[in-house]
mmCIF file of C-alpha atoms in Angstrom:
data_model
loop_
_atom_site.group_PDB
_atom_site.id
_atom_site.type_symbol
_atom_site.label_atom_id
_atom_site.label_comp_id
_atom_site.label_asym_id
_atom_site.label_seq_id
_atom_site.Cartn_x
_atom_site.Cartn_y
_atom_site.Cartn_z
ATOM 1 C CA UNK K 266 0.000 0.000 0.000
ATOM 2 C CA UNK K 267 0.692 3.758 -0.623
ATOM 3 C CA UNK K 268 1.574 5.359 2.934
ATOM 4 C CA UNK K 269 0.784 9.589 2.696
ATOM 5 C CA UNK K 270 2.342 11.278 5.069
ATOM 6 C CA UNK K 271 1.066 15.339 6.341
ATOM 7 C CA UNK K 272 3.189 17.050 8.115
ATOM 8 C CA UNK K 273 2.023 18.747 10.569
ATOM 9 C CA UNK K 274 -0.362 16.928 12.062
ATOM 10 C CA UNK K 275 -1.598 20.068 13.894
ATOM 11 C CA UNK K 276 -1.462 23.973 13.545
ATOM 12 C CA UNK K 277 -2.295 26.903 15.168
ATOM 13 C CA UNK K 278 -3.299 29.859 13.147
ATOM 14 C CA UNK K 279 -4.980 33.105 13.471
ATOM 15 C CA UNK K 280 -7.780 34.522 11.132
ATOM 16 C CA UNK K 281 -6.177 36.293 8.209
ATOM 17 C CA UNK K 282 -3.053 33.702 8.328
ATOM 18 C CA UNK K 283 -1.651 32.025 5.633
ATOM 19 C CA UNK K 284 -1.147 28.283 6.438
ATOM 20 C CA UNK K 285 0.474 25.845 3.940
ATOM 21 C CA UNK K 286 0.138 21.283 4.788
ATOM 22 C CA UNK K 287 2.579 18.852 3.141
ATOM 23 C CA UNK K 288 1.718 15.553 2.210
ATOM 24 C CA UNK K 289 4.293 12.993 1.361
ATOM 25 C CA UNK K 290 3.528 10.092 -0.907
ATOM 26 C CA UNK K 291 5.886 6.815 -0.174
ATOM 27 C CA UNK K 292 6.278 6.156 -3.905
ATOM 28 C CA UNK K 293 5.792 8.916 -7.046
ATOM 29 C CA UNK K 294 1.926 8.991 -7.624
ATOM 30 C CA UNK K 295 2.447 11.420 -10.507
ATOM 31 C CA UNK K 296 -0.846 14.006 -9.753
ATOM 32 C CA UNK K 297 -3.343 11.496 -8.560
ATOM 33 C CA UNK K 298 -3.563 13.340 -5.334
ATOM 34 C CA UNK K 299 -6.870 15.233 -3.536
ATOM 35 C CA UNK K 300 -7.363 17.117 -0.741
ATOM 36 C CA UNK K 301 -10.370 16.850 1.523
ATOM 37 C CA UNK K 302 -11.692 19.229 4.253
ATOM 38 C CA UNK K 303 -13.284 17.553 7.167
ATOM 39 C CA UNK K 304 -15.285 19.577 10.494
ATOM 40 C CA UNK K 305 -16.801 17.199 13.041
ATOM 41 C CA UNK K 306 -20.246 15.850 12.249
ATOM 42 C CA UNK K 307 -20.135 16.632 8.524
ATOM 43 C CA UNK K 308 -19.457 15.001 5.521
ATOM 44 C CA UNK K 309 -15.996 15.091 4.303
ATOM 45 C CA UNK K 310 -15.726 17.408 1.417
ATOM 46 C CA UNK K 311 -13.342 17.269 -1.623
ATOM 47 C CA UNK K 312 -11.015 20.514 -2.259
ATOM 48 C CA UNK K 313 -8.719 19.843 -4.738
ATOM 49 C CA UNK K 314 -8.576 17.091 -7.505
ATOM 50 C CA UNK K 315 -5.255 16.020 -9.004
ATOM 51 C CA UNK K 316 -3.191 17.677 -7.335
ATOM 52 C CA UNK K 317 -3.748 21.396 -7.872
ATOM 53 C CA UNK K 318 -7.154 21.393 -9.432
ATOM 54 C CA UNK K 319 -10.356 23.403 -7.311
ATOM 55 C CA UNK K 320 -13.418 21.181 -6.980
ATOM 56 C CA UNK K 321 -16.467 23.218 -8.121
ATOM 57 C CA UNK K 322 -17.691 25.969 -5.424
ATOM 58 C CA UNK K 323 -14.475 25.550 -3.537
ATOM 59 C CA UNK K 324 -13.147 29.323 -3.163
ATOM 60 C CA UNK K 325 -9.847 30.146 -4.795
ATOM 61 C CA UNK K 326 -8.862 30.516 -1.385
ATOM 62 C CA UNK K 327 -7.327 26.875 -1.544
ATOM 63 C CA UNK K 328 -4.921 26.137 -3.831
ATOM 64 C CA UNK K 329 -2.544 22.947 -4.361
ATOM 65 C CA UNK K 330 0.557 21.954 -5.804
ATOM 66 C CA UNK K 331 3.259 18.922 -6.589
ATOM 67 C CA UNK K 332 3.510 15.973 -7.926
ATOM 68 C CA UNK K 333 5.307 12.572 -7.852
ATOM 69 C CA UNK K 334 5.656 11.926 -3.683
ATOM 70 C CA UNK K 335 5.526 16.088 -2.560
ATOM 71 C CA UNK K 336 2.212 17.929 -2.524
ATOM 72 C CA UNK K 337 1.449 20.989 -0.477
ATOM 73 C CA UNK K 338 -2.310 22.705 0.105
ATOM 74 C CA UNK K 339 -2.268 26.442 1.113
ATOM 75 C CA UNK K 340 -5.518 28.018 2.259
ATOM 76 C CA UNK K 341 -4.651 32.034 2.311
ATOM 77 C CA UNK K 342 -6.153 34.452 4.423
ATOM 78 C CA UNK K 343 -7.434 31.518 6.806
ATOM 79 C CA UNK K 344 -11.649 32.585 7.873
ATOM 80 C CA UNK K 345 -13.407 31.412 11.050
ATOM 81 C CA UNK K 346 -15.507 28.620 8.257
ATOM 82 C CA UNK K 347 -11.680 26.605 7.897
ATOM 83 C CA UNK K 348 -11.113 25.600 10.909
ATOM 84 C CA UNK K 349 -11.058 21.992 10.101
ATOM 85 C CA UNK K 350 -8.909 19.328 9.709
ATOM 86 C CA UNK K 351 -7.787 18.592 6.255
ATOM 87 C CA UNK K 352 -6.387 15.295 4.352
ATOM 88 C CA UNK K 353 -4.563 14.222 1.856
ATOM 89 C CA UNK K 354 -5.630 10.844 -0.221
ATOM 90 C CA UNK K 355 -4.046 9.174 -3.282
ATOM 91 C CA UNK K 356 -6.075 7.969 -6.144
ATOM 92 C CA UNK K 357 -3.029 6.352 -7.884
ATOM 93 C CA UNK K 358 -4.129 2.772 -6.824
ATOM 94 C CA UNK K 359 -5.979 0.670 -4.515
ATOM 95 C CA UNK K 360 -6.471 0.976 -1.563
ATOM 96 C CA UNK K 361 -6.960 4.890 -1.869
ATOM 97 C CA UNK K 362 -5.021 5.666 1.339
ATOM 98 C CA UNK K 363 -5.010 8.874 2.822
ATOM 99 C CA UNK K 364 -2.746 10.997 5.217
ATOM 100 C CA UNK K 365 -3.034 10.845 8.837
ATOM 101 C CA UNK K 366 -5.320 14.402 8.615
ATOM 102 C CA UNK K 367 -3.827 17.619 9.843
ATOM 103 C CA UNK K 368 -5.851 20.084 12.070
ATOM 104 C CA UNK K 369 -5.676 23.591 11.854
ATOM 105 C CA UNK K 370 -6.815 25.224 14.962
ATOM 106 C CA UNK K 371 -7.722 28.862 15.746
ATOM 107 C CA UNK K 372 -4.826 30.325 18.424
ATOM 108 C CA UNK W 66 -29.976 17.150 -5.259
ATOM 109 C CA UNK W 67 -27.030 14.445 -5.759
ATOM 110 C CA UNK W 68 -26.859 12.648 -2.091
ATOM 111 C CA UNK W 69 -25.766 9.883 -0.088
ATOM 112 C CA UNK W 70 -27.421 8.990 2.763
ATOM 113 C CA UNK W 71 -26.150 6.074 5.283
ATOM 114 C CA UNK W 72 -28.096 4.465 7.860
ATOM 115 C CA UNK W 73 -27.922 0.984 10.059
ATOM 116 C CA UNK W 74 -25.245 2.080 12.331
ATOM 117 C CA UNK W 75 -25.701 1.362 16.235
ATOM 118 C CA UNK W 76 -24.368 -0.544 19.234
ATOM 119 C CA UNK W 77 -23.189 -4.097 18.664
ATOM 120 C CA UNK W 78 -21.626 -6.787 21.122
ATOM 121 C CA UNK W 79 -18.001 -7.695 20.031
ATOM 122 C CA UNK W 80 -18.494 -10.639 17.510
ATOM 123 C CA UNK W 81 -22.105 -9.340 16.049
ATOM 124 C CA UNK W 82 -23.123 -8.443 12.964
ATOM 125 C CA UNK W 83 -24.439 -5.219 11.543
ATOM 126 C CA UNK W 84 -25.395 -4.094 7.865
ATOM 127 C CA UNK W 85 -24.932 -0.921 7.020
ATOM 128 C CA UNK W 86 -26.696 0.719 3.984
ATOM 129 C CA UNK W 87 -26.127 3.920 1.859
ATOM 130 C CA UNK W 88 -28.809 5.622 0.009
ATOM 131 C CA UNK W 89 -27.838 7.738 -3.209
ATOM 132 C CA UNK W 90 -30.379 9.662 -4.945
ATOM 133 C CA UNK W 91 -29.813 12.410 -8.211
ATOM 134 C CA UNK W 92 -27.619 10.636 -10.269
ATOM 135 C CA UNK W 93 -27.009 7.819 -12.284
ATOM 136 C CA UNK W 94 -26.102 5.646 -9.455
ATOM 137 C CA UNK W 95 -24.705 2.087 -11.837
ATOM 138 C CA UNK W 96 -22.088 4.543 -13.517
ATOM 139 C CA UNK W 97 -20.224 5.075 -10.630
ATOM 140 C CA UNK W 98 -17.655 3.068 -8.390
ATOM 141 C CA UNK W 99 -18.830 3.350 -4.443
ATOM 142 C CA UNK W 100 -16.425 3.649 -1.790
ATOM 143 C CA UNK W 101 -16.900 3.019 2.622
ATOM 144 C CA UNK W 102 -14.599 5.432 4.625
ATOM 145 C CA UNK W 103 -14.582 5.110 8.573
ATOM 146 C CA UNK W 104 -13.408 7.165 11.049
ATOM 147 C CA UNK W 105 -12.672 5.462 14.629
ATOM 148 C CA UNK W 106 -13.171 8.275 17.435
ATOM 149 C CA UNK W 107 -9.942 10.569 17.733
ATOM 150 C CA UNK W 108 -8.745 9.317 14.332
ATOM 151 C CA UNK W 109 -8.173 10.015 10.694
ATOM 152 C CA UNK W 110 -10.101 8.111 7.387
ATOM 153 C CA UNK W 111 -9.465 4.931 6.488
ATOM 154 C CA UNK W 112 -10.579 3.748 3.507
ATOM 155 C CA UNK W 113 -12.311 0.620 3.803
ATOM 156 C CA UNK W 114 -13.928 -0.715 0.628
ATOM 157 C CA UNK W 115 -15.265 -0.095 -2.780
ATOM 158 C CA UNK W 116 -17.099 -1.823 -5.432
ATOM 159 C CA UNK W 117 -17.336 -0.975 -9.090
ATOM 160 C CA UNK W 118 -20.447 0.053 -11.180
ATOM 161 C CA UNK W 119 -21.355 -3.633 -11.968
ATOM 162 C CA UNK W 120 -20.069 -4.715 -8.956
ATOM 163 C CA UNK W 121 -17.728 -7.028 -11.022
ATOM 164 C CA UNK W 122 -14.400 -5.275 -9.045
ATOM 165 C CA UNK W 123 -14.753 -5.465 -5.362
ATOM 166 C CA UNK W 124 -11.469 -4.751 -3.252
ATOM 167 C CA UNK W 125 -11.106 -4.433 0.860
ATOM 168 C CA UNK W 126 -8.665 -2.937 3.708
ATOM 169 C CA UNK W 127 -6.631 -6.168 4.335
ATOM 170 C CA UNK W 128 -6.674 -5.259 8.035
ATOM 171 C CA UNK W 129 -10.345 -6.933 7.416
ATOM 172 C CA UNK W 130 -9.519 -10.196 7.056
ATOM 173 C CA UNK W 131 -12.508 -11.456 5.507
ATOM 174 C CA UNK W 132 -14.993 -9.538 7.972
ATOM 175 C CA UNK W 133 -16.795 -7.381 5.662
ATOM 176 C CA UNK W 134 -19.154 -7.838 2.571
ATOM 177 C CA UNK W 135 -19.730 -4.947 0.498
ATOM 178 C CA UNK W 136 -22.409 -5.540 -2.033
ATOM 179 C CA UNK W 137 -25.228 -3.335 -4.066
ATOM 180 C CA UNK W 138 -28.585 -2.836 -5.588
ATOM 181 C CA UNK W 139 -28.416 -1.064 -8.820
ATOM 182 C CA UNK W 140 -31.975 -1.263 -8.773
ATOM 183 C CA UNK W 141 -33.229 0.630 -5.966
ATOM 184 C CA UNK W 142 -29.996 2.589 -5.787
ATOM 185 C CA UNK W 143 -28.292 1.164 -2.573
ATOM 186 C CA UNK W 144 -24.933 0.489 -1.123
ATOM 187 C CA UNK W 145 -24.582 -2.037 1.429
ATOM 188 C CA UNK W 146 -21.454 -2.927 3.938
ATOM 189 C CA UNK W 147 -22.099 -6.266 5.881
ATOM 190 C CA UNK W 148 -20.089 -6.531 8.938
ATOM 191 C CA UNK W 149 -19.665 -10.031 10.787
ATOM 192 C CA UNK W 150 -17.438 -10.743 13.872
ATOM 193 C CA UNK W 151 -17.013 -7.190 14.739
ATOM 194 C CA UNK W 152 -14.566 -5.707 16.817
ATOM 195 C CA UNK W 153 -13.853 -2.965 19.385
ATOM 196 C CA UNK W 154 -11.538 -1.529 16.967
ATOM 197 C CA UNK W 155 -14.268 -1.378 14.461
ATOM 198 C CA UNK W 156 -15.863 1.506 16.289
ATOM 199 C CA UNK W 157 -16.218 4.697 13.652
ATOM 200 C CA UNK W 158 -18.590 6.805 11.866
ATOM 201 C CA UNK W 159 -18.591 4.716 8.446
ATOM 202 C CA UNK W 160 -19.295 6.872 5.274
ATOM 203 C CA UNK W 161 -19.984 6.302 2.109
ATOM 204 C CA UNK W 162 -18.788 8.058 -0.918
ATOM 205 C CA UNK W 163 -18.898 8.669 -4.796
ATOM 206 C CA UNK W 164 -15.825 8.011 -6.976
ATOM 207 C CA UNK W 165 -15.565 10.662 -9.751
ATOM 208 C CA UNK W 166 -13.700 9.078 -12.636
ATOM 209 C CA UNK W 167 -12.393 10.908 -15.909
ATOM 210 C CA UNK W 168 -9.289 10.326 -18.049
ATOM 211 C CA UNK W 169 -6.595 11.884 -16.417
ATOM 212 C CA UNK W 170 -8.222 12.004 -12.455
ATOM 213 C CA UNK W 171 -10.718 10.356 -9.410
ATOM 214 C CA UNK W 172 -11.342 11.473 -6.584
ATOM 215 C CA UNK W 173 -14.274 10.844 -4.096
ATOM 216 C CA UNK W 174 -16.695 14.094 -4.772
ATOM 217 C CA UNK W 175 -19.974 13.109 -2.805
ATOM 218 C CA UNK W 176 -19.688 12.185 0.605
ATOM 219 C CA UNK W 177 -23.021 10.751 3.337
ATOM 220 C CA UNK W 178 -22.995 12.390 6.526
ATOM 221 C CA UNK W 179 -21.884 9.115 8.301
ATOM 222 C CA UNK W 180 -23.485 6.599 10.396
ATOM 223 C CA UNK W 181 -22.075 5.442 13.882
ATOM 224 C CA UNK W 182 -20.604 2.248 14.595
ATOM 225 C CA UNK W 183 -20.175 1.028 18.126
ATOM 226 C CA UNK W 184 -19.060 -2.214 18.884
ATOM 227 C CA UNK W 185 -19.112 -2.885 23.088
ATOM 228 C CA UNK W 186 -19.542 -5.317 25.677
#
């Protein structure tokens, strides 16, 4: 299997702030990578498609970049709404892993 | 509205069973391959399972072992997840979710809401 690695697994950030998540893929998975935000007792929602491309109604707000094992999301000017934790999955084979989820928390 | 909707989650005795069943509505449910995601309490997603459009392609987490059935009805537009012998460590919210697939990318684009596992003595 895949393993993804984020790095960090937590952050503290302040409204405005500009906050940038690695994810680390354990073999090159070219761009088959997504990001997903996740708040507690909602559905998991998809951000970013291969690699740097926004799902529909996603503000530009999020944007993504990399390929083979390095990918990075950056959400700028960070709102009270993102406060969330956020995850990396491959789509390059099965089974789809994902990273280990990193929260970003208001300070 | 396209939508997934799971249900059949609750509290189970370590070595029950329990079905769990997803209900997708506003779109062509047979084209698309269907994916379970849990999430045990303080943790991240795991993918579990998915099954392709004809169900003819069915893979599963190997930490599984044989445990889990995942099946559905193109006809009434349901997913299904049968779990047997379950565990402590199969406690999670258990989601379902949508595989978009095009040329060049896939990515799980609809998501359910989740339903609650808990598997206790």
């Amino acid at each position: 299997d895949i393993q993804m690695t984020q790095s960090p697994s937590s952050l503290s950030a302040s409204v405005g702030d500009r906050v940038t998540i690695t994810c680390r893929a354990s073999q090159s998975i070219s761009t088959y990578l997504n990001w997903y935000q996740h708040k507690p007792g909602k559905a998991p929602k998809l951000l970013i498609y291969a690699a740097s491309s926004l799902q529909s109604g996603v503000p530009s707000k999020f944007s993504g970049t990399g390929s083979g094992t390095e990918f990075t999301l950056t959400i700028s000017g960070l709102q009270p709404e993102d406060f969330a934790t956020y995850y990396c999955q491959q789509s390059y084979n099965t089974p789809q892993t994902f990273g280990q989820g990193t929260k970003v928390e208001i300070k | 509205d396209v939508q997934l909707v799971e249900s059949g989650g609750g509290l189970v005795k370590p070595g029950g069973s329990l079905r769990l069943s997803c209900a997708a509505s506003g779109f062509t449910f047979s084209s698309y391959n269907m994916h379970w995601v849990r999430q045990a309490p303080g943790k991240g997603l795991q993918w579990v399972s998915s099954i392709s459009g004809s169900s003819s392609h069915i893979y599963y987490a190997d930490s599984l072992t044989g445990r889990f059935t995942m099946s559905r009805d193109n006809t009434i537009n349901a997913l299904y997840l049968q779990m047997n012998s379950l565990r402590a460590e199969d406690t999670a919210v258990y989601y379902c979710a949508r595989q978009y697939v095009n040329t060049l990318w896939d990515a799980f684009d609809i998501w359910g809401h989740g339903t609650m596992v808990t598997v206790s003595s």
